[in-house]
Tab-separated table of N, CA and C in Angstrom:
chain	number	residue	atom	x	y	z
A	1	MET	N	-55.634	67.558	22.524
A	1	MET	CA	-56.209	66.298	22.904
A	1	MET	C	-55.081	65.315	23.204
A	2	VAL	N	-55.199	64.592	24.300
A	2	VAL	CA	-54.213	63.592	24.687
A	2	VAL	C	-54.497	62.311	23.921
A	3	ARG	N	-53.476	61.759	23.309
A	3	ARG	CA	-53.630	60.516	22.567
A	3	ARG	C	-53.228	59.354	23.469
A	4	VAL	N	-54.027	58.321	23.451
A	4	VAL	CA	-53.732	57.137	24.246
A	4	VAL	C	-53.484	55.969	23.313
A	5	PRO	N	-52.696	54.990	23.758
A	5	PRO	CA	-52.440	53.832	22.904
A	5	PRO	C	-53.743	53.091	22.587
A	6	ALA	N	-53.786	52.459	21.433
A	6	ALA	CA	-54.958	51.673	21.061
A	6	ALA	C	-55.014	50.427	21.935
A	7	THR	N	-56.151	50.189	22.542
A	7	THR	CA	-56.367	48.975	23.333
A	7	THR	C	-57.676	48.348	22.881
A	8	ARG	N	-57.945	47.166	23.377
A	8	ARG	CA	-59.203	46.493	23.039
A	8	ARG	C	-60.196	46.555	24.190
A	9	THR	N	-60.008	47.477	25.108
A	9	THR	CA	-60.869	47.571	26.286
A	9	THR	C	-62.339	47.714	25.907
A	10	LEU	N	-62.646	48.645	25.019
A	10	LEU	CA	-64.032	48.855	24.605
A	10	LEU	C	-64.588	47.618	23.913
A	11	GLU	N	-63.838	47.077	22.965
A	11	GLU	CA	-64.296	45.898	22.235
A	11	GLU	C	-64.556	44.733	23.186
A	12	ASN	N	-63.635	44.498	24.133
A	12	ASN	CA	-63.790	43.400	25.087
A	12	ASN	C	-65.010	43.614	25.983
A	13	SER	N	-65.238	44.847	26.414
A	13	SER	CA	-66.409	45.157	27.249
A	13	SER	C	-67.703	44.865	26.494
A	14	LEU	N	-67.747	45.255	25.235
A	14	LEU	CA	-68.946	45.015	24.432
A	14	LEU	C	-69.176	43.523	24.202
A	15	ARG	N	-68.120	42.761	24.003
A	15	ARG	CA	-68.261	41.313	23.808
A	15	ARG	C	-68.779	40.637	25.080
A	16	ARG	N	-68.335	41.127	26.243
A	16	ARG	CA	-68.789	40.540	27.512
A	16	ARG	C	-70.293	40.693	27.709
A	17	VAL	N	-70.888	41.708	27.107
A	17	VAL	CA	-72.336	41.895	27.260
A	17	VAL	C	-73.116	41.399	26.039
A	18	GLY	N	-72.463	40.622	25.187
A	18	GLY	CA	-73.185	39.950	24.121
A	18	GLY	C	-72.935	40.380	22.690
A	19	PHE	N	-72.187	41.447	22.481
A	19	PHE	CA	-71.890	41.841	21.100
A	19	PHE	C	-70.915	40.838	20.491
A	20	VAL	N	-71.179	40.436	19.268
A	20	VAL	CA	-70.321	39.469	18.596
A	20	VAL	C	-69.257	40.177	17.768
A	21	HIS	N	-69.675	41.159	16.991
A	21	HIS	CA	-68.761	41.908	16.130
A	21	HIS	C	-68.740	43.369	16.559
A	22	VAL	N	-67.557	43.943	16.592
A	22	VAL	CA	-67.404	45.359	16.925
A	22	VAL	C	-66.582	45.997	15.813
A	23	ALA	N	-67.169	46.962	15.134
A	23	ALA	CA	-66.468	47.650	14.045
A	23	ALA	C	-65.822	48.918	14.582
A	24	GLY	N	-64.600	49.145	14.164
A	24	GLY	CA	-63.941	50.421	14.430
A	24	GLY	C	-64.195	51.330	13.243
A	25	VAL	N	-64.585	52.567	13.502
A	25	VAL	CA	-64.894	53.516	12.430
A	25	VAL	C	-64.127	54.803	12.695
A	26	ASP	N	-63.506	55.346	11.658
A	26	ASP	CA	-62.803	56.618	11.796
A	26	ASP	C	-62.838	57.348	10.464
A	27	GLU	N	-62.574	58.644	10.525
A	27	GLU	CA	-62.530	59.466	9.316
A	27	GLU	C	-61.260	60.297	9.321
A	28	VAL	N	-60.851	60.707	8.135
A	28	VAL	CA	-59.742	61.650	7.982
A	28	VAL	C	-60.118	62.669	6.924
A	29	GLY	N	-59.571	63.852	7.069
A	29	GLY	CA	-59.752	64.871	6.050
A	29	GLY	C	-60.785	65.934	6.364
A	30	ARG	N	-61.398	65.900	7.548
A	30	ARG	CA	-62.413	66.916	7.859
A	30	ARG	C	-61.825	68.315	7.919
A	31	GLY	N	-60.590	68.445	8.356
A	31	GLY	CA	-59.988	69.766	8.501
A	31	GLY	C	-59.238	70.248	7.278
A	32	CYS	N	-59.311	69.512	6.195
A	32	CYS	CA	-58.561	69.871	4.985
A	32	CYS	C	-59.305	70.888	4.136
A	33	LEU	N	-58.527	71.610	3.343
A	33	LEU	CA	-59.090	72.566	2.396
A	33	LEU	C	-59.503	71.898	1.097
A	34	ALA	N	-58.862	70.772	0.772
A	34	ALA	CA	-59.095	70.120	-0.512
A	34	ALA	C	-59.127	68.617	-0.332
A	35	GLY	N	-59.722	67.972	-1.312
A	35	GLY	CA	-59.755	66.521	-1.319
A	35	GLY	C	-60.916	65.955	-0.523
A	36	PRO	N	-61.023	64.640	-0.547
A	36	PRO	CA	-62.178	63.987	0.063
A	36	PRO	C	-62.066	63.854	1.576
A	37	VAL	N	-63.204	63.677	2.213
A	37	VAL	CA	-63.261	63.165	3.573
A	37	VAL	C	-63.437	61.662	3.396
A	38	VAL	N	-62.579	60.876	4.034
A	38	VAL	CA	-62.635	59.426	3.887
A	38	VAL	C	-62.959	58.804	5.231
A	39	ALA	N	-63.949	57.920	5.238
A	39	ALA	CA	-64.295	57.164	6.437
A	39	ALA	C	-64.016	55.693	6.163
A	40	ALA	N	-63.590	54.984	7.202
A	40	ALA	CA	-63.348	53.552	7.076
A	40	ALA	C	-63.957	52.846	8.276
A	41	ALA	N	-64.496	51.674	8.033
A	41	ALA	CA	-64.981	50.801	9.097
A	41	ALA	C	-64.224	49.487	8.965
A	42	VAL	N	-63.705	48.988	10.076
A	42	VAL	CA	-62.889	47.779	10.042
A	42	VAL	C	-63.351	46.812	11.127
A	43	LEU	N	-63.482	45.543	10.748
A	43	LEU	CA	-63.696	44.456	11.697
A	43	LEU	C	-62.467	43.563	11.649
A	44	LEU	N	-61.846	43.349	12.784
A	44	LEU	CA	-60.712	42.431	12.874
A	44	LEU	C	-61.096	41.296	13.809
A	45	HIS	N	-60.573	40.115	13.570
A	45	HIS	CA	-60.840	38.979	14.449
A	45	HIS	C	-60.367	39.326	15.854
A	46	PRO	N	-61.169	39.010	16.891
A	46	PRO	CA	-60.805	39.412	18.253
A	46	PRO	C	-59.480	38.829	18.738
A	47	ASP	N	-59.071	37.700	18.187
A	47	ASP	CA	-57.810	37.079	18.614
A	47	ASP	C	-56.608	37.568	17.819
A	48	ARG	N	-56.850	38.355	16.805
A	48	ARG	CA	-55.751	38.809	15.941
A	48	ARG	C	-55.179	40.114	16.478
A	49	HIS	N	-53.873	40.145	16.645
A	49	HIS	CA	-53.193	41.363	17.090
A	49	HIS	C	-52.290	41.839	15.955
A	50	ILE	N	-52.354	43.114	15.651
A	50	ILE	CA	-51.482	43.696	14.631
A	50	ILE	C	-50.600	44.721	15.331
A	51	PRO	N	-49.341	44.369	15.594
A	51	PRO	CA	-48.439	45.312	16.277
A	51	PRO	C	-48.308	46.616	15.499
A	52	GLY	N	-48.309	47.726	16.230
A	52	GLY	CA	-48.120	49.029	15.605
A	52	GLY	C	-49.400	49.783	15.322
A	53	VAL	N	-50.557	49.127	15.477
A	53	VAL	CA	-51.824	49.810	15.219
A	53	VAL	C	-52.115	50.784	16.351
A	54	CYS	N	-52.203	52.040	15.992
A	54	CYS	CA	-52.618	53.094	16.917
A	54	CYS	C	-53.148	54.236	16.054
A	55	ASP	N	-53.523	55.328	16.662
A	55	ASP	CA	-54.071	56.456	15.907
A	55	ASP	C	-53.160	56.781	14.724
A	56	SER	N	-53.747	56.914	13.542
A	56	SER	CA	-52.950	57.107	12.320
A	56	SER	C	-52.069	58.348	12.365
A	57	LYS	N	-52.453	59.356	13.153
A	57	LYS	CA	-51.633	60.571	13.243
A	57	LYS	C	-50.303	60.301	13.947
A	58	LEU	N	-50.230	59.191	14.685
A	58	LEU	CA	-49.014	58.851	15.424
A	58	LEU	C	-48.109	57.892	14.659
A	59	VAL	N	-48.555	57.446	13.484
A	59	VAL	CA	-47.819	56.438	12.722
A	59	VAL	C	-47.207	57.093	11.485
A	60	PRO	N	-45.889	56.940	11.287
A	60	PRO	CA	-45.260	57.505	10.084
A	60	PRO	C	-45.887	56.933	8.804
A	61	SER	N	-45.852	57.707	7.751
A	61	SER	CA	-46.492	57.356	6.486
A	61	SER	C	-46.090	55.973	5.969
A	62	VAL	N	-44.807	55.662	5.971
A	62	VAL	CA	-44.335	54.369	5.457
A	62	VAL	C	-44.915	53.228	6.289
A	63	LYS	N	-44.918	53.395	7.605
A	63	LYS	CA	-45.463	52.370	8.500
A	63	LYS	C	-46.974	52.227	8.300
A	64	ARG	N	-47.683	53.349	8.074
A	64	ARG	CA	-49.128	53.276	7.813
A	64	ARG	C	-49.412	52.422	6.589
A	65	GLU	N	-48.619	52.597	5.534
A	65	GLU	CA	-48.806	51.798	4.315
A	65	GLU	C	-48.647	50.310	4.615
A	66	GLN	N	-47.641	49.955	5.424
A	66	GLN	CA	-47.423	48.548	5.788
A	66	GLN	C	-48.598	48.015	6.610
A	67	LEU	N	-49.039	48.812	7.583
A	67	LEU	CA	-50.167	48.396	8.416
A	67	LEU	C	-51.441	48.269	7.588
A	68	TYR	N	-51.635	49.178	6.651
A	68	TYR	CA	-52.811	49.142	5.776
A	68	TYR	C	-52.916	47.778	5.101
A	69	GLU	N	-51.810	47.319	4.528
A	69	GLU	CA	-51.814	46.027	3.828
A	69	GLU	C	-52.178	44.894	4.784
A	70	ARG	N	-51.624	44.902	5.990
A	70	ARG	CA	-51.927	43.851	6.975
A	70	ARG	C	-53.376	43.929	7.438
A	71	ILE	N	-53.874	45.136	7.656
A	71	ILE	CA	-55.260	45.305	8.118
A	71	ILE	C	-56.236	44.835	7.049
A	72	VAL	N	-56.037	45.278	5.818
A	72	VAL	CA	-56.954	44.926	4.738
A	72	VAL	C	-56.947	43.413	4.496
A	73	ARG	N	-55.775	42.787	4.590
A	73	ARG	CA	-55.681	41.333	4.407
A	73	ARG	C	-56.437	40.571	5.491
A	74	GLY	N	-56.375	41.055	6.742
A	74	GLY	CA	-56.936	40.291	7.851
A	74	GLY	C	-58.193	40.876	8.456
A	75	ALA	N	-58.815	41.815	7.780
A	75	ALA	CA	-59.973	42.486	8.373
A	75	ALA	C	-61.119	41.506	8.593
A	76	VAL	N	-61.570	41.407	9.802
A	76	VAL	CA	-62.812	40.728	10.206
A	76	VAL	C	-63.286	41.029	11.624
A	77	ALA	N	-62.575	41.762	12.680
A	77	ALA	CA	-63.237	42.206	13.984
A	77	ALA	C	-62.447	42.987	15.047
A	78	TRP	N	-61.746	44.041	15.093
A	78	TRP	CA	-61.461	45.070	16.114
A	78	TRP	C	-60.984	46.383	15.530
A	79	ALA	N	-61.444	47.514	15.747
A	79	ALA	CA	-60.804	48.759	16.135
A	79	ALA	C	-60.857	50.044	15.342
A	80	VAL	N	-61.054	51.067	16.110
A	80	VAL	CA	-61.047	52.417	15.559
A	80	VAL	C	-59.651	52.759	15.052
A	81	ALA	N	-58.623	52.288	15.751
A	81	ALA	CA	-57.247	52.552	15.320
A	81	ALA	C	-56.992	51.958	13.940
A	82	ALA	N	-57.462	50.737	13.711
A	82	ALA	CA	-57.294	50.106	12.402
A	82	ALA	C	-58.051	50.896	11.332
A	83	ALA	N	-59.259	51.322	11.654
A	83	ALA	CA	-60.049	52.112	10.701
A	83	ALA	C	-59.364	53.432	10.384
A	84	SER	N	-58.718	54.042	11.384
A	84	SER	CA	-58.056	55.325	11.137
A	84	SER	C	-56.901	55.164	10.159
A	85	ILE	N	-56.198	54.039	10.246
A	85	ILE	CA	-55.087	53.798	9.318
A	85	ILE	C	-55.618	53.552	7.912
A	86	VAL	N	-56.669	52.749	7.789
A	86	VAL	CA	-57.251	52.484	6.473
A	86	VAL	C	-57.758	53.786	5.850
A	87	ALA	N	-58.462	54.597	6.623
A	87	ALA	CA	-58.988	55.862	6.097
A	87	ALA	C	-57.856	56.802	5.695
A	88	LYS	N	-56.831	56.918	6.537
A	88	LYS	CA	-55.714	57.837	6.272
A	88	LYS	C	-54.947	57.426	5.017
A	89	VAL	N	-54.616	56.143	4.901
A	89	VAL	CA	-53.863	55.685	3.727
A	89	VAL	C	-54.702	55.862	2.462
A	90	THR	N	-55.986	55.538	2.535
A	90	THR	CA	-56.865	55.700	1.376
A	90	THR	C	-56.894	57.158	0.932
A	91	ARG	N	-57.067	58.059	1.886
A	91	ARG	CA	-57.126	59.487	1.553
A	91	ARG	C	-55.779	59.994	1.045
A	92	ASP	N	-54.680	59.597	1.691
A	92	ASP	CA	-53.351	60.026	1.240
A	92	ASP	C	-53.086	59.575	-0.190
A	93	ARG	N	-53.483	58.358	-0.517
A	93	ARG	CA	-53.308	57.869	-1.890
A	93	ARG	C	-54.121	58.717	-2.875
A	94	GLN	N	-55.329	59.075	-2.485
A	94	GLN	CA	-56.153	59.922	-3.354
A	94	GLN	C	-55.513	61.290	-3.543
A	95	MET	N	-54.930	61.837	-2.482
A	95	MET	CA	-54.298	63.152	-2.584
A	95	MET	C	-53.047	63.089	-3.466
A	96	LEU	N	-52.307	61.989	-3.422
A	96	LEU	CA	-51.153	61.834	-4.314
A	96	LEU	C	-51.612	61.774	-5.769
A	97	GLU	N	-52.730	61.109	-6.011
A	97	GLU	CA	-53.282	61.076	-7.366
A	97	GLU	C	-53.692	62.482	-7.813
A	98	LEU	N	-54.320	63.235	-6.923
A	98	LEU	CA	-54.705	64.614	-7.255
A	98	LEU	C	-53.472	65.478	-7.515
A	99	HIS	N	-52.395	65.240	-6.764
A	99	HIS	CA	-51.147	65.976	-6.994
A	99	HIS	C	-50.627	65.697	-8.405
A	100	GLY	N	-50.729	64.449	-8.842
A	100	GLY	CA	-50.287	64.097	-10.189
A	100	GLY	C	-51.056	64.846	-11.265
A	101	ARG	N	-52.321	65.133	-11.000
A	101	ARG	CA	-53.145	65.869	-11.967
A	101	ARG	C	-52.817	67.357	-11.987
A	102	ASP	N	-52.479	67.912	-10.810
A	102	ASP	CA	-52.190	69.347	-10.719
A	102	ASP	C	-51.190	69.589	-9.592
A	103	PRO	N	-49.889	69.540	-9.885
A	103	PRO	CA	-48.866	69.649	-8.843
A	103	PRO	C	-48.689	71.052	-8.255
A	104	ARG	N	-49.349	72.054	-8.815
A	104	ARG	CA	-49.157	73.426	-8.324
A	104	ARG	C	-49.509	73.577	-6.848
A	105	TYR	N	-50.427	72.778	-6.350
A	105	TYR	CA	-50.909	72.949	-4.977
A	105	TYR	C	-50.095	72.174	-3.941
A	106	GLY	N	-49.244	71.257	-4.362
A	106	GLY	CA	-48.395	70.524	-3.422
A	106	GLY	C	-49.119	69.505	-2.562
A	107	PHE	N	-50.167	68.887	-3.107
A	107	PHE	CA	-50.925	67.904	-2.335
A	107	PHE	C	-50.059	66.744	-1.854
A	108	ASP	N	-48.957	66.465	-2.542
A	108	ASP	CA	-48.064	65.385	-2.112
A	108	ASP	C	-47.405	65.693	-0.774
A	109	ARG	N	-47.284	66.972	-0.437
A	109	ARG	CA	-46.637	67.370	0.821
A	109	ARG	C	-47.621	67.537	1.972
A	110	HIS	N	-48.733	68.188	1.722
A	110	HIS	CA	-49.641	68.518	2.836
A	110	HIS	C	-50.954	67.756	2.805
A	111	LYS	N	-51.192	66.974	1.764
A	111	LYS	CA	-52.392	66.136	1.628
A	111	LYS	C	-53.693	66.924	1.754
A	112	GLY	N	-53.650	68.220	1.435
A	112	GLY	CA	-54.862	69.035	1.446
A	112	GLY	C	-55.089	69.813	2.727
A	113	TYR	N	-54.241	69.589	3.732
A	113	TYR	CA	-54.396	70.329	4.990
A	113	TYR	C	-53.990	71.791	4.796
A	114	ALA	N	-54.431	72.641	5.688
A	114	ALA	CA	-54.259	74.091	5.555
A	114	ALA	C	-52.886	74.556	6.026
A	115	THR	N	-51.847	74.129	5.334
A	115	THR	CA	-50.498	74.596	5.656
A	115	THR	C	-50.274	75.966	5.018
A	116	ALA	N	-49.217	76.627	5.434
A	116	ALA	CA	-48.886	77.926	4.842
A	116	ALA	C	-48.655	77.784	3.337
A	117	ASP	N	-47.939	76.732	2.924
A	117	ASP	CA	-47.695	76.506	1.493
A	117	ASP	C	-48.995	76.316	0.721
A	118	HIS	N	-49.916	75.576	1.314
A	118	HIS	CA	-51.181	75.323	0.628
A	118	HIS	C	-51.995	76.611	0.497
A	119	LEU	N	-52.075	77.360	1.573
A	119	LEU	CA	-52.810	78.630	1.517
A	119	LEU	C	-52.188	79.587	0.504
A	120	GLU	N	-50.861	79.586	0.439
A	120	GLU	CA	-50.171	80.437	-0.537
A	120	GLU	C	-50.500	80.002	-1.969
A	121	ALA	N	-50.534	78.695	-2.209
A	121	ALA	CA	-50.863	78.189	-3.547
A	121	ALA	C	-52.296	78.557	-3.937
A	122	VAL	N	-53.222	78.465	-2.988
A	122	VAL	CA	-54.612	78.839	-3.277
A	122	VAL	C	-54.697	80.333	-3.579
A	123	ALA	N	-53.955	81.142	-2.819
A	123	ALA	CA	-53.953	82.589	-3.070
A	123	ALA	C	-53.376	82.893	-4.453
A	124	ARG	N	-52.377	82.132	-4.854
A	124	ARG	CA	-51.708	82.377	-6.135
A	124	ARG	C	-52.500	81.842	-7.332
A	125	PHE	N	-53.030	80.613	-7.203
A	125	PHE	CA	-53.662	79.949	-8.348
A	125	PHE	C	-55.190	79.895	-8.273
A	126	GLY	N	-55.749	80.304	-7.143
A	126	GLY	CA	-57.199	80.185	-6.964
A	126	GLY	C	-57.586	78.771	-6.571
A	127	TYR	N	-58.893	78.552	-6.446
A	127	TYR	CA	-59.392	77.239	-6.055
A	127	TYR	C	-59.302	76.276	-7.231
A	128	SER	N	-58.919	75.050	-6.958
A	128	SER	CA	-58.950	74.012	-7.991
A	128	SER	C	-60.310	73.320	-7.928
A	129	ASP	N	-60.514	72.383	-8.816
A	129	ASP	CA	-61.773	71.634	-8.812
A	129	ASP	C	-61.942	70.785	-7.562
A	130	VAL	N	-60.850	70.485	-6.860
A	130	VAL	CA	-60.956	69.626	-5.676
A	130	VAL	C	-61.021	70.413	-4.373
A	131	HIS	N	-60.911	71.736	-4.441
A	131	HIS	CA	-61.045	72.532	-3.221
A	131	HIS	C	-62.518	72.619	-2.835
A	132	ARG	N	-62.745	72.544	-1.563
A	132	ARG	CA	-64.112	72.499	-1.045
A	132	ARG	C	-64.794	73.847	-1.161
A	133	ARG	N	-66.049	73.797	-1.530
A	133	ARG	CA	-66.851	75.012	-1.620
A	133	ARG	C	-67.892	75.073	-0.497
A	134	SER	N	-68.328	73.908	-0.023
A	134	SER	CA	-69.375	73.912	1.000
A	134	SER	C	-68.859	73.384	2.332
A	135	PHE	N	-68.133	72.304	2.321
A	135	PHE	CA	-67.608	71.714	3.545
A	135	PHE	C	-66.148	72.124	3.659
A	136	ARG	N	-65.895	73.206	4.361
A	136	ARG	CA	-64.533	73.721	4.441
A	136	ARG	C	-64.367	74.540	5.713
A	137	PRO	N	-63.139	74.679	6.181
A	137	PRO	CA	-62.881	75.577	7.306
A	137	PRO	C	-62.936	77.019	6.812
A	138	SER	N	-64.094	77.633	6.849
A	138	SER	CA	-64.319	78.929	6.207
A	138	SER	C	-63.411	80.033	6.728
A	139	THR	N	-63.021	79.988	7.975
A	139	THR	CA	-62.167	81.059	8.488
A	139	THR	C	-60.822	81.077	7.781
A	140	LEU	N	-60.333	79.925	7.367
A	140	LEU	CA	-59.069	79.891	6.629
A	140	LEU	C	-59.236	80.502	5.252
A	141	PHE	N	-60.342	80.174	4.572
A	141	PHE	CA	-60.561	80.711	3.239
A	141	PHE	C	-60.853	82.200	3.277
A	142	ASP	N	-61.467	82.669	4.351
A	142	ASP	CA	-61.768	84.097	4.461
A	142	ASP	C	-60.498	84.942	4.445
A	143	THR	N	-59.372	84.357	4.856
A	143	THR	CA	-58.123	85.119	4.894
A	143	THR	C	-57.521	85.302	3.512
A	144	ILE	N	-57.956	84.505	2.523
A	144	ILE	CA	-57.348	84.601	1.195
A	144	ILE	C	-58.340	85.003	0.119
A	145	ASP	N	-59.616	85.176	0.461
A	145	ASP	CA	-60.617	85.595	-0.542
A	145	ASP	C	-60.421	87.034	-0.943
């Protein structure tokens, strides 16, 4: 999938036809083997610009944390990009907490995604309480069952 810079084109178009508030909504964690799926909805003021806001996958972790603080402080009306950062940082923080409870799986490194290290840890230690049983990429788990 080609990633494009975050713009306000959609939000501006919706405002021109009468929408007052436009929420950006995004989720992270759908493709992970463990941990939560986190969704965020964000409203930012239409006149407020936050430099650096774009798809969270394109923003380094340290920068996402900085943007998260700015977004949460000023949230009241624009963008899916802002929501993606809020969702990603929220989920990453949860995965770091889970790593603290059980470091064998390396959640601090892969945040629950299906990396080779993560699959190896699951093969070695079995499923933890946070590994998905119903909502999971089953083809990945089939290789280690």
